[in-house]
Amino acid sequence: MNALRCFALAAAVVVSCVVGCEKSDSTTPSAEPASTAGEKATSGGEKESFTIGMSQCNLGEPWRVQMNADIKKAASSHPGLAVIYQDAQNDTLRQRSHIEEFVSSGVDLIIVSPKEAAPLTPPIAKAVKAGIPVIVLDRRVLGDEYTCFIGADNKAIGQAAGEWLVTQLGGKGRVVELKGLMTSTPGQDRHSGFRKGIEDSEIEVVFEADMKWLQPDARKEMESALARFDDIDAVYAHNDPGAYGGWLAAQAAGREKDILFIGIDALPQEGVQYVKQGILNATFEYPTGGATAIETALQILHKQDVPKEITLGSRLFTKENVEAGGDPIAAPASVATE
Ligand code: FRU
């Protein structure tokens, strides 16, 4: 181990202990970067080093790995900032404890991407009551007891997906909807937005199932849909892993060429590649918000006002526009670009 890695490890252990030594579960928080975090203040008394606790609901999907990478990259250009990462491994109770631990250890700010809305609402509200600002990223909680919400407009994305499909199918067809976890707000909004997008058409959703954002679940659900229906024109999946799972099932049945596949996320190394390879017909970008979260965190920590809600934009990628970088979808009123 070279000297630099040795130093980084030692520093990470120190910061992990500041925040995580009383943890009861087996996951180890990781801290990045740790070297300059602490309680430093300027000569004017204003604090200039901060510790952020980042609660990620899971790291099992590429999109969430990308979110943490985006946070890490943005934080790395601010030497006074240490970020402690916790991964709840898709376990709501574990994520609740992570937030409670961040509060009891006295981090300066919490960023949380919650697994589900209802169960994560109380610990987040408690953190705010304890005086710790909370940025809620990507999936919402109930009510408004948080400092700032950052995410793309999932209803608008769902609606754009519906409208795109209406055009592709000439206003008529049979669709399978593979839904994201319906106790999470992106699942609910991508569903209701899509239904709005197809409402004036003769498109019929013949099969719908909650695949909980997971590719293997999506594949299984699609196998059932294929077994029940001989004529499926399109699959609308709430994320790209789900769309790919659906495609795998259709391919195994020799039916992938008869069906259009639509997903959401459009990571350059995932959904955008699927479009380039002709696996997906369309994917809609869902920005991670990682960089915006760090910029917003710094404003909050420096006592600047931030909006209660920051809406990120989205782009549609199809085979026609993918090489040129996709096209923006109709933007809501105020949109931040990452
Ligand atoms: C990853 C993910 C993404 C999706 C987002 C919604 O866990 O399922 O694929 O866009 O969460 O919150």
mmCIF file of C-alpha atoms and ligand atoms in Angstrom:
data_model
loop_
_atom_site.group_PDB
_atom_site.id
_atom_site.type_symbol
_atom_site.label_atom_id
_atom_site.label_comp_id
_atom_site.label_asym_id
_atom_site.label_seq_id
_atom_site.Cartn_x
_atom_site.Cartn_y
_atom_site.Cartn_z
ATOM 1 C CA MET A 1 0.000 0.000 0.000
ATOM 2 C CA ASN A 2 1.555 3.320 -0.985
ATOM 3 C CA ALA A 3 1.827 6.257 1.409
ATOM 4 C CA LEU A 4 -1.105 8.121 -0.121
ATOM 5 C CA ARG A 5 -3.509 5.182 0.173
ATOM 6 C CA CYS A 6 -2.292 4.513 3.678
ATOM 7 C CA PHE A 7 -3.021 8.112 4.673
ATOM 8 C CA ALA A 8 -6.433 8.072 3.009
ATOM 9 C CA LEU A 9 -7.390 4.886 4.831
ATOM 10 C CA ALA A 10 -6.254 6.207 8.201
ATOM 11 C CA ALA A 11 -8.172 9.443 7.632
ATOM 12 C CA ALA A 12 -11.291 7.528 6.561
ATOM 13 C CA VAL A 13 -11.173 5.464 9.733
ATOM 14 C CA VAL A 14 -10.928 8.603 11.857
ATOM 15 C CA VAL A 15 -13.944 10.227 10.209
ATOM 16 C CA SER A 16 -15.913 6.969 10.173
ATOM 17 C CA CYS A 17 -15.393 6.750 13.907
ATOM 18 C CA VAL A 18 -16.486 10.319 14.475
ATOM 19 C CA VAL A 19 -19.775 9.374 12.891
ATOM 20 C CA GLY A 20 -20.159 5.644 12.835
ATOM 21 C CA CYS A 21 -18.487 3.939 15.809
ATOM 22 C CA GLU A 22 -21.738 3.275 17.599
ATOM 23 C CA LYS A 23 -23.331 1.616 14.604
ATOM 24 C CA SER A 24 -25.017 -1.669 15.375
ATOM 25 C CA ASP A 25 -25.283 -3.167 11.872
ATOM 26 C CA SER A 26 -22.439 -4.650 9.928
ATOM 27 C CA THR A 27 -22.176 -2.076 7.136
ATOM 28 C CA THR A 28 -19.178 0.207 7.347
ATOM 29 C CA PRO A 29 -19.646 3.821 6.358
ATOM 30 C CA SER A 30 -17.104 5.195 3.940
ATOM 31 C CA ALA A 31 -15.859 8.755 4.092
ATOM 32 C CA GLU A 32 -14.619 10.852 1.142
ATOM 33 C CA PRO A 33 -12.419 12.874 1.392
ATOM 34 C CA ALA A 34 -11.595 12.884 5.056
ATOM 35 C CA SER A 35 -8.387 14.795 5.270
ATOM 36 C CA THR A 36 -9.610 18.279 6.070
ATOM 37 C CA ALA A 37 -13.021 17.753 7.645
ATOM 38 C CA GLY A 38 -13.599 18.812 11.203
ATOM 39 C CA GLU A 39 -14.566 21.871 13.116
ATOM 40 C CA LYS A 40 -12.295 24.392 11.440
ATOM 41 C CA ALA A 41 -13.484 28.002 11.436
ATOM 42 C CA THR A 42 -12.251 31.135 9.687
ATOM 43 C CA SER A 43 -10.760 33.973 11.712
ATOM 44 C CA GLY A 44 -14.177 35.643 11.392
ATOM 45 C CA GLY A 45 -15.683 32.658 13.207
ATOM 46 C CA GLU A 46 -17.487 31.235 10.196
ATOM 47 C CA LYS A 47 -17.132 27.479 9.956
ATOM 48 C CA GLU A 48 -15.338 26.327 6.807
ATOM 49 C CA SER A 49 -15.135 22.539 7.176
ATOM 50 C CA PHE A 50 -18.237 20.400 7.107
ATOM 51 C CA THR A 51 -19.307 16.796 7.347
ATOM 52 C CA ILE A 52 -22.211 15.566 5.222
ATOM 53 C CA GLY A 53 -23.967 12.262 5.854
ATOM 54 C CA MET A 54 -25.182 10.643 2.633
ATOM 55 C CA SER A 55 -27.851 7.962 3.051
ATOM 56 C CA GLN A 56 -28.204 5.890 -0.129
ATOM 57 C CA CYS A 57 -31.111 3.414 -0.276
ATOM 58 C CA ASN A 58 -29.093 0.829 -2.173
ATOM 59 C CA LEU A 59 -26.022 0.445 -4.321
ATOM 60 C CA GLY A 60 -27.200 -2.609 -6.218
ATOM 61 C CA GLU A 61 -28.128 -0.670 -9.353
ATOM 62 C CA PRO A 62 -25.782 1.234 -11.701
ATOM 63 C CA TRP A 63 -27.826 4.420 -11.404
ATOM 64 C CA ARG A 64 -27.214 4.652 -7.647
ATOM 65 C CA VAL A 65 -23.516 3.873 -8.005
ATOM 66 C CA GLN A 66 -23.462 6.778 -10.472
ATOM 67 C CA MET A 67 -25.256 9.044 -7.984
ATOM 68 C CA ASN A 68 -22.616 8.389 -5.321
ATOM 69 C CA ALA A 69 -19.847 8.886 -7.904
ATOM 70 C CA ASP A 70 -21.397 12.223 -8.945
ATOM 71 C CA ILE A 71 -21.562 13.334 -5.300
ATOM 72 C CA LYS A 72 -17.986 12.237 -4.697
ATOM 73 C CA LYS A 73 -16.731 14.066 -7.787
ATOM 74 C CA ALA A 74 -18.545 17.289 -6.908
ATOM 75 C CA ALA A 75 -17.420 17.132 -3.256
ATOM 76 C CA SER A 76 -13.798 16.484 -4.208
ATOM 77 C CA SER A 77 -13.396 20.034 -5.471
ATOM 78 C CA HIS A 78 -14.291 21.391 -2.009
ATOM 79 C CA PRO A 79 -11.425 20.490 0.331
ATOM 80 C CA GLY A 80 -13.346 21.416 3.493
ATOM 81 C CA LEU A 81 -16.091 18.899 2.776
ATOM 82 C CA ALA A 82 -16.165 15.308 4.038
ATOM 83 C CA VAL A 83 -18.957 13.013 2.924
ATOM 84 C CA ILE A 84 -19.817 9.895 4.884
ATOM 85 C CA TYR A 85 -21.684 7.332 2.788
ATOM 86 C CA GLN A 86 -24.144 4.795 4.121
ATOM 87 C CA ASP A 87 -25.781 2.117 1.953
ATOM 88 C CA ALA A 88 -29.089 0.787 3.300
ATOM 89 C CA GLN A 89 -28.949 -2.204 0.911
ATOM 90 C CA ASN A 90 -32.607 -1.756 -0.016
ATOM 91 C CA ASP A 91 -33.703 -2.138 3.618
ATOM 92 C CA THR A 92 -36.006 0.622 4.843
ATOM 93 C CA LEU A 93 -35.377 -0.025 8.544
ATOM 94 C CA ARG A 94 -31.650 0.096 8.006
ATOM 95 C CA GLN A 95 -32.009 3.404 6.161
ATOM 96 C CA ARG A 96 -34.038 4.830 9.054
ATOM 97 C CA SER A 97 -31.235 3.891 11.471
ATOM 98 C CA HIS A 98 -28.618 5.449 9.227
ATOM 99 C CA ILE A 99 -30.451 8.782 9.372
ATOM 100 C CA GLU A 100 -30.852 8.519 13.144
ATOM 101 C CA GLU A 101 -27.140 7.761 13.483
ATOM 102 C CA PHE A 102 -26.234 10.781 11.370
ATOM 103 C CA VAL A 103 -28.344 12.942 13.695
ATOM 104 C CA SER A 104 -26.906 11.551 16.922
ATOM 105 C CA SER A 105 -23.354 11.933 15.653
ATOM 106 C CA GLY A 106 -24.009 15.566 14.722
ATOM 107 C CA VAL A 107 -23.236 15.765 10.994
ATOM 108 C CA ASP A 108 -23.681 19.235 9.511
ATOM 109 C CA LEU A 109 -26.121 18.191 6.786
ATOM 110 C CA ILE A 110 -27.804 15.039 5.488
ATOM 111 C CA ILE A 111 -28.374 14.057 1.867
ATOM 112 C CA VAL A 112 -30.836 11.194 1.557
ATOM 113 C CA SER A 113 -32.150 9.240 -1.399
ATOM 114 C CA PRO A 114 -34.981 7.383 0.357
ATOM 115 C CA LYS A 115 -36.140 3.903 -0.594
ATOM 116 C CA GLU A 116 -39.790 4.586 0.256
ATOM 117 C CA ALA A 117 -41.740 7.721 1.078
ATOM 118 C CA ALA A 118 -43.825 6.948 4.185
ATOM 119 C CA PRO A 119 -41.341 5.127 6.462
ATOM 120 C CA LEU A 120 -38.531 7.599 5.819
ATOM 121 C CA THR A 121 -40.661 10.677 6.503
ATOM 122 C CA PRO A 122 -40.457 10.653 10.354
ATOM 123 C CA PRO A 123 -36.648 10.284 10.756
ATOM 124 C CA ILE A 124 -36.073 13.026 8.171
ATOM 125 C CA ALA A 125 -38.539 15.338 9.934
ATOM 126 C CA LYS A 126 -36.775 14.584 13.231
ATOM 127 C CA ALA A 127 -33.389 15.488 11.757
ATOM 128 C CA VAL A 128 -34.761 18.839 10.575
ATOM 129 C CA LYS A 129 -36.281 19.452 14.031
ATOM 130 C CA ALA A 130 -32.866 18.708 15.537
ATOM 131 C CA GLY A 131 -31.448 21.553 13.410
ATOM 132 C CA ILE A 132 -29.761 19.428 10.720
ATOM 133 C CA PRO A 133 -30.644 20.477 7.159
ATOM 134 C CA VAL A 134 -31.790 17.602 4.937
ATOM 135 C CA ILE A 135 -31.607 17.435 1.137
ATOM 136 C CA VAL A 136 -33.963 14.788 -0.232
ATOM 137 C CA LEU A 137 -32.695 13.461 -3.540
ATOM 138 C CA ASP A 138 -34.624 11.678 -6.333
ATOM 139 C CA ARG A 139 -37.389 9.911 -4.348
ATOM 140 C CA ARG A 140 -39.667 12.072 -2.213
ATOM 141 C CA VAL A 141 -40.952 11.759 1.326
ATOM 142 C CA LEU A 142 -44.449 12.753 2.498
ATOM 143 C CA GLY A 143 -45.205 16.342 3.519
ATOM 144 C CA ASP A 144 -42.637 19.132 3.548
ATOM 145 C CA GLU A 145 -40.425 18.573 6.565
ATOM 146 C CA TYR A 146 -37.104 18.677 4.741
ATOM 147 C CA THR A 147 -34.882 21.515 3.585
ATOM 148 C CA CYS A 148 -34.761 20.978 -0.174
ATOM 149 C CA PHE A 149 -35.948 18.374 -2.666
ATOM 150 C CA ILE A 150 -33.900 17.759 -5.819
ATOM 151 C CA GLY A 151 -35.077 15.550 -8.662
ATOM 152 C CA ALA A 152 -36.437 15.394 -12.178
ATOM 153 C CA ASP A 153 -40.155 15.655 -12.887
ATOM 154 C CA ASN A 154 -41.238 12.007 -13.012
ATOM 155 C CA LYS A 155 -44.794 12.837 -14.037
ATOM 156 C CA ALA A 156 -43.493 14.821 -17.012
ATOM 157 C CA ILE A 157 -41.161 11.946 -17.957
ATOM 158 C CA GLY A 158 -43.995 9.397 -17.724
ATOM 159 C CA GLN A 159 -46.250 11.612 -19.797
ATOM 160 C CA ALA A 160 -43.561 12.140 -22.439
ATOM 161 C CA ALA A 161 -43.091 8.349 -22.595
ATOM 162 C CA GLY A 162 -46.832 7.893 -23.102
ATOM 163 C CA GLU A 163 -47.014 10.555 -25.807
ATOM 164 C CA TRP A 164 -43.976 9.119 -27.590
ATOM 165 C CA LEU A 165 -45.625 5.706 -27.618
ATOM 166 C CA VAL A 166 -48.907 7.100 -28.954
ATOM 167 C CA THR A 167 -46.981 8.513 -31.917
ATOM 168 C CA GLN A 168 -44.985 5.329 -32.494
ATOM 169 C CA LEU A 169 -48.023 3.057 -32.388
ATOM 170 C CA GLY A 170 -50.279 5.365 -34.390
ATOM 171 C CA GLY A 171 -52.604 5.834 -31.414
ATOM 172 C CA LYS A 172 -53.493 2.172 -30.883
ATOM 173 C CA GLY A 173 -51.869 -0.839 -29.266
ATOM 174 C CA ARG A 174 -51.400 -3.225 -26.363
ATOM 175 C CA VAL A 175 -48.848 -2.363 -23.722
ATOM 176 C CA VAL A 176 -47.154 -3.998 -20.740
ATOM 177 C CA GLU A 177 -46.239 -1.627 -17.903
ATOM 178 C CA LEU A 178 -43.385 -2.818 -15.667
ATOM 179 C CA LYS A 179 -43.648 -0.512 -12.683
ATOM 180 C CA GLY A 180 -40.998 0.680 -10.235
ATOM 181 C CA LEU A 181 -41.553 0.176 -6.520
ATOM 182 C CA MET A 182 -45.025 1.647 -6.010
ATOM 183 C CA THR A 183 -44.299 2.751 -2.442
ATOM 184 C CA SER A 184 -41.703 5.114 -3.920
ATOM 185 C CA THR A 185 -42.744 8.365 -5.548
ATOM 186 C CA PRO A 186 -40.962 7.943 -8.916
ATOM 187 C CA GLY A 187 -42.929 4.705 -9.419
ATOM 188 C CA GLN A 188 -46.224 6.464 -8.638
ATOM 189 C CA ASP A 189 -45.428 9.498 -10.808
ATOM 190 C CA ARG A 190 -44.027 7.577 -13.792
ATOM 191 C CA HIS A 191 -47.238 5.542 -13.707
ATOM 192 C CA SER A 192 -49.720 8.427 -13.459
ATOM 193 C CA GLY A 193 -47.765 10.526 -15.986
ATOM 194 C CA PHE A 194 -47.787 7.681 -18.500
ATOM 195 C CA ARG A 195 -51.521 7.120 -18.101
ATOM 196 C CA LYS A 196 -52.054 10.816 -18.794
ATOM 197 C CA GLY A 197 -49.850 10.598 -21.892
ATOM 198 C CA ILE A 198 -51.963 7.798 -23.413
ATOM 199 C CA GLU A 199 -55.387 8.897 -22.124
ATOM 200 C CA ASP A 200 -56.745 10.220 -25.423
ATOM 201 C CA SER A 201 -55.531 7.243 -27.448
ATOM 202 C CA GLU A 202 -56.657 3.684 -27.974
ATOM 203 C CA ILE A 203 -53.598 2.319 -26.250
ATOM 204 C CA GLU A 204 -54.531 -0.287 -23.694
ATOM 205 C CA VAL A 205 -52.355 -1.460 -20.805
ATOM 206 C CA VAL A 206 -53.069 -5.193 -20.870
ATOM 207 C CA PHE A 207 -50.642 -6.215 -18.137
ATOM 208 C CA GLU A 208 -49.037 -4.257 -15.293
ATOM 209 C CA ALA A 209 -46.825 -5.426 -12.454
ATOM 210 C CA ASP A 210 -44.555 -3.950 -9.775
ATOM 211 C CA MET A 211 -41.016 -5.090 -10.614
ATOM 212 C CA LYS A 212 -39.614 -2.976 -7.752
ATOM 213 C CA TRP A 213 -36.996 -1.367 -10.045
ATOM 214 C CA LEU A 214 -35.247 -4.751 -10.412
ATOM 215 C CA GLN A 215 -34.186 -6.401 -13.667
ATOM 216 C CA PRO A 216 -34.745 -10.027 -12.526
ATOM 217 C CA ASP A 217 -38.256 -9.185 -11.269
ATOM 218 C CA ALA A 218 -39.024 -7.397 -14.546
ATOM 219 C CA ARG A 219 -37.907 -10.427 -16.525
ATOM 220 C CA LYS A 220 -40.140 -12.733 -14.481
ATOM 221 C CA GLU A 221 -43.162 -10.449 -14.822
ATOM 222 C CA MET A 222 -42.588 -10.163 -18.559
ATOM 223 C CA GLU A 223 -42.468 -13.950 -18.858
ATOM 224 C CA SER A 224 -45.982 -14.027 -17.349
ATOM 225 C CA ALA A 225 -47.163 -11.281 -19.713
ATOM 226 C CA LEU A 226 -45.773 -13.111 -22.750
ATOM 227 C CA ALA A 227 -47.416 -16.345 -21.646
ATOM 228 C CA ARG A 228 -50.804 -14.631 -21.333
ATOM 229 C CA PHE A 229 -50.802 -12.339 -24.381
ATOM 230 C CA ASP A 230 -49.913 -13.224 -27.957
ATOM 231 C CA ASP A 231 -49.970 -9.644 -29.164
ATOM 232 C CA ILE A 232 -47.938 -7.151 -27.176
ATOM 233 C CA ASP A 233 -46.890 -4.014 -29.014
ATOM 234 C CA ALA A 234 -44.773 -2.284 -26.396
ATOM 235 C CA VAL A 235 -43.231 -2.501 -22.950
ATOM 236 C CA TYR A 236 -43.047 0.643 -20.849
ATOM 237 C CA ALA A 237 -40.700 0.041 -17.914
ATOM 238 C CA HIS A 238 -40.132 2.613 -15.187
ATOM 239 C CA ASN A 239 -36.358 2.184 -15.435
ATOM 240 C CA ASP A 240 -33.781 0.814 -17.871
ATOM 241 C CA PRO A 241 -32.910 -2.290 -15.820
ATOM 242 C CA GLY A 242 -36.650 -3.116 -15.932
ATOM 243 C CA ALA A 243 -36.859 -2.513 -19.689
ATOM 244 C CA TYR A 244 -33.813 -4.695 -20.239
ATOM 245 C CA GLY A 245 -35.311 -7.455 -18.047
ATOM 246 C CA GLY A 246 -38.463 -7.294 -20.201
ATOM 247 C CA TRP A 247 -36.381 -7.459 -23.383
ATOM 248 C CA LEU A 248 -34.476 -10.517 -22.106
ATOM 249 C CA ALA A 249 -37.762 -12.350 -21.512
ATOM 250 C CA ALA A 250 -39.044 -11.394 -24.967
ATOM 251 C CA GLN A 251 -35.770 -12.429 -26.583
ATOM 252 C CA ALA A 252 -35.917 -15.833 -24.877
ATOM 253 C CA ALA A 253 -39.409 -16.245 -26.343
ATOM 254 C CA GLY A 254 -38.238 -15.077 -29.787
ATOM 255 C CA ARG A 255 -40.590 -12.072 -29.660
ATOM 256 C CA GLU A 256 -38.276 -9.128 -28.992
ATOM 257 C CA LYS A 257 -38.473 -7.850 -32.585
ATOM 258 C CA ASP A 258 -42.274 -7.515 -32.422
ATOM 259 C CA ILE A 259 -42.236 -5.262 -29.355
ATOM 260 C CA LEU A 260 -41.076 -1.693 -28.643
ATOM 261 C CA PHE A 261 -39.147 -1.246 -25.381
ATOM 262 C CA ILE A 262 -39.085 2.018 -23.442
ATOM 263 C CA GLY A 263 -37.058 2.666 -20.301
ATOM 264 C CA ILE A 264 -35.979 5.519 -18.039
ATOM 265 C CA ASP A 265 -32.543 6.556 -16.641
ATOM 266 C CA ALA A 266 -30.415 6.825 -19.808
ATOM 267 C CA LEU A 267 -27.072 6.310 -18.130
ATOM 268 C CA PRO A 268 -24.395 6.638 -20.829
ATOM 269 C CA GLN A 269 -23.042 3.170 -19.986
ATOM 270 C CA GLU A 270 -26.478 1.530 -19.659
ATOM 271 C CA GLY A 271 -29.718 2.808 -21.259
ATOM 272 C CA VAL A 272 -27.993 4.908 -23.916
ATOM 273 C CA GLN A 273 -25.953 1.850 -24.936
ATOM 274 C CA TYR A 274 -29.129 -0.243 -25.114
ATOM 275 C CA VAL A 275 -30.588 2.303 -27.540
ATOM 276 C CA LYS A 276 -27.385 2.272 -29.619
ATOM 277 C CA GLN A 277 -27.530 -1.545 -29.711
ATOM 278 C CA GLY A 278 -31.200 -1.547 -30.775
ATOM 279 C CA ILE A 279 -32.324 -3.249 -27.537
ATOM 280 C CA LEU A 280 -34.362 -0.278 -26.293
ATOM 281 C CA ASN A 281 -36.325 1.934 -28.678
ATOM 282 C CA ALA A 282 -36.325 4.849 -26.255
ATOM 283 C CA THR A 283 -34.971 5.878 -22.891
ATOM 284 C CA PHE A 284 -35.558 9.068 -20.902
ATOM 285 C CA GLU A 285 -32.746 10.606 -18.896
ATOM 286 C CA TYR A 286 -33.175 10.662 -15.136
ATOM 287 C CA PRO A 287 -30.258 12.741 -13.809
ATOM 288 C CA THR A 288 -28.851 11.592 -10.471
ATOM 289 C CA GLY A 289 -28.787 15.109 -9.029
ATOM 290 C CA GLY A 290 -25.512 14.326 -7.249
ATOM 291 C CA ALA A 291 -23.651 17.451 -8.363
ATOM 292 C CA THR A 292 -26.642 19.708 -7.689
ATOM 293 C CA ALA A 293 -26.978 18.193 -4.222
ATOM 294 C CA ILE A 294 -23.405 19.144 -3.315
ATOM 295 C CA GLU A 295 -23.752 22.675 -4.711
ATOM 296 C CA THR A 296 -27.016 23.105 -2.785
ATOM 297 C CA ALA A 297 -25.500 21.629 0.378
ATOM 298 C CA LEU A 298 -22.698 24.189 0.257
ATOM 299 C CA GLN A 299 -25.183 27.031 -0.106
ATOM 300 C CA ILE A 300 -27.154 25.762 2.887
ATOM 301 C CA LEU A 301 -23.999 25.285 4.956
ATOM 302 C CA HIS A 302 -22.954 28.838 4.128
ATOM 303 C CA LYS A 303 -26.365 30.074 5.306
ATOM 304 C CA GLN A 304 -27.596 31.030 1.853
ATOM 305 C CA ASP A 305 -31.249 30.637 0.900
ATOM 306 C CA VAL A 306 -32.063 27.725 -1.412
ATOM 307 C CA PRO A 307 -35.339 26.869 -3.145
ATOM 308 C CA LYS A 308 -37.529 24.255 -1.457
ATOM 309 C CA GLU A 309 -37.624 22.356 -4.739
ATOM 310 C CA ILE A 310 -35.068 22.026 -7.548
ATOM 311 C CA THR A 311 -36.360 20.333 -10.717
ATOM 312 C CA LEU A 312 -33.836 18.712 -13.025
ATOM 313 C CA GLY A 313 -34.361 18.368 -16.776
ATOM 314 C CA SER A 314 -34.621 15.186 -18.857
ATOM 315 C CA ARG A 315 -33.798 14.089 -22.402
ATOM 316 C CA LEU A 316 -35.248 11.508 -24.745
ATOM 317 C CA PHE A 317 -32.857 9.151 -26.552
ATOM 318 C CA THR A 318 -33.967 7.164 -29.599
ATOM 319 C CA LYS A 319 -32.027 5.594 -32.470
ATOM 320 C CA GLU A 320 -32.605 8.779 -34.485
ATOM 321 C CA ASN A 321 -31.042 11.184 -31.986
ATOM 322 C CA VAL A 322 -28.794 9.077 -29.747
ATOM 323 C CA GLU A 323 -25.542 9.878 -31.564
ATOM 324 C CA ALA A 324 -26.344 13.594 -31.286
ATOM 325 C CA GLY A 325 -26.960 13.343 -27.505
ATOM 326 C CA GLY A 326 -30.753 13.066 -27.379
ATOM 327 C CA ASP A 327 -33.369 15.825 -27.226
ATOM 328 C CA PRO A 328 -34.733 17.653 -24.175
ATOM 329 C CA ILE A 329 -38.308 16.827 -23.192
ATOM 330 C CA ALA A 330 -40.809 19.629 -22.535
ATOM 331 C CA ALA A 331 -39.376 21.324 -19.469
ATOM 332 C CA PRO A 332 -41.294 22.268 -16.336
ATOM 333 C CA ALA A 333 -41.190 25.942 -15.274
ATOM 334 C CA SER A 334 -37.732 26.107 -13.651
ATOM 335 C CA VAL A 335 -35.248 23.482 -14.582
ATOM 336 C CA ALA A 336 -31.680 23.032 -13.380
ATOM 337 C CA THR A 337 -29.175 21.349 -15.679
ATOM 338 C CA GLU A 338 -26.478 19.113 -14.186
HETATM 339 C C1 FRU B 1 -32.293 3.012 -8.923
HETATM 340 C C2 FRU B 1 -33.545 3.473 -9.516
HETATM 341 C C3 FRU B 1 -33.390 4.067 -10.890
HETATM 342 C C4 FRU B 1 -34.615 4.872 -10.946
HETATM 343 C C5 FRU B 1 -34.605 5.493 -9.582
HETATM 344 C C6 FRU B 1 -35.917 5.978 -9.115
HETATM 345 O O1 FRU B 1 -32.541 2.485 -7.636
HETATM 346 O O2 FRU B 1 -34.413 2.365 -9.578
HETATM 347 O O3 FRU B 1 -33.272 3.115 -11.891
HETATM 348 O O4 FRU B 1 -34.661 5.780 -11.971
HETATM 349 O O5 FRU B 1 -34.150 4.495 -8.735
HETATM 350 O O6 FRU B 1 -35.859 6.416 -7.814
#
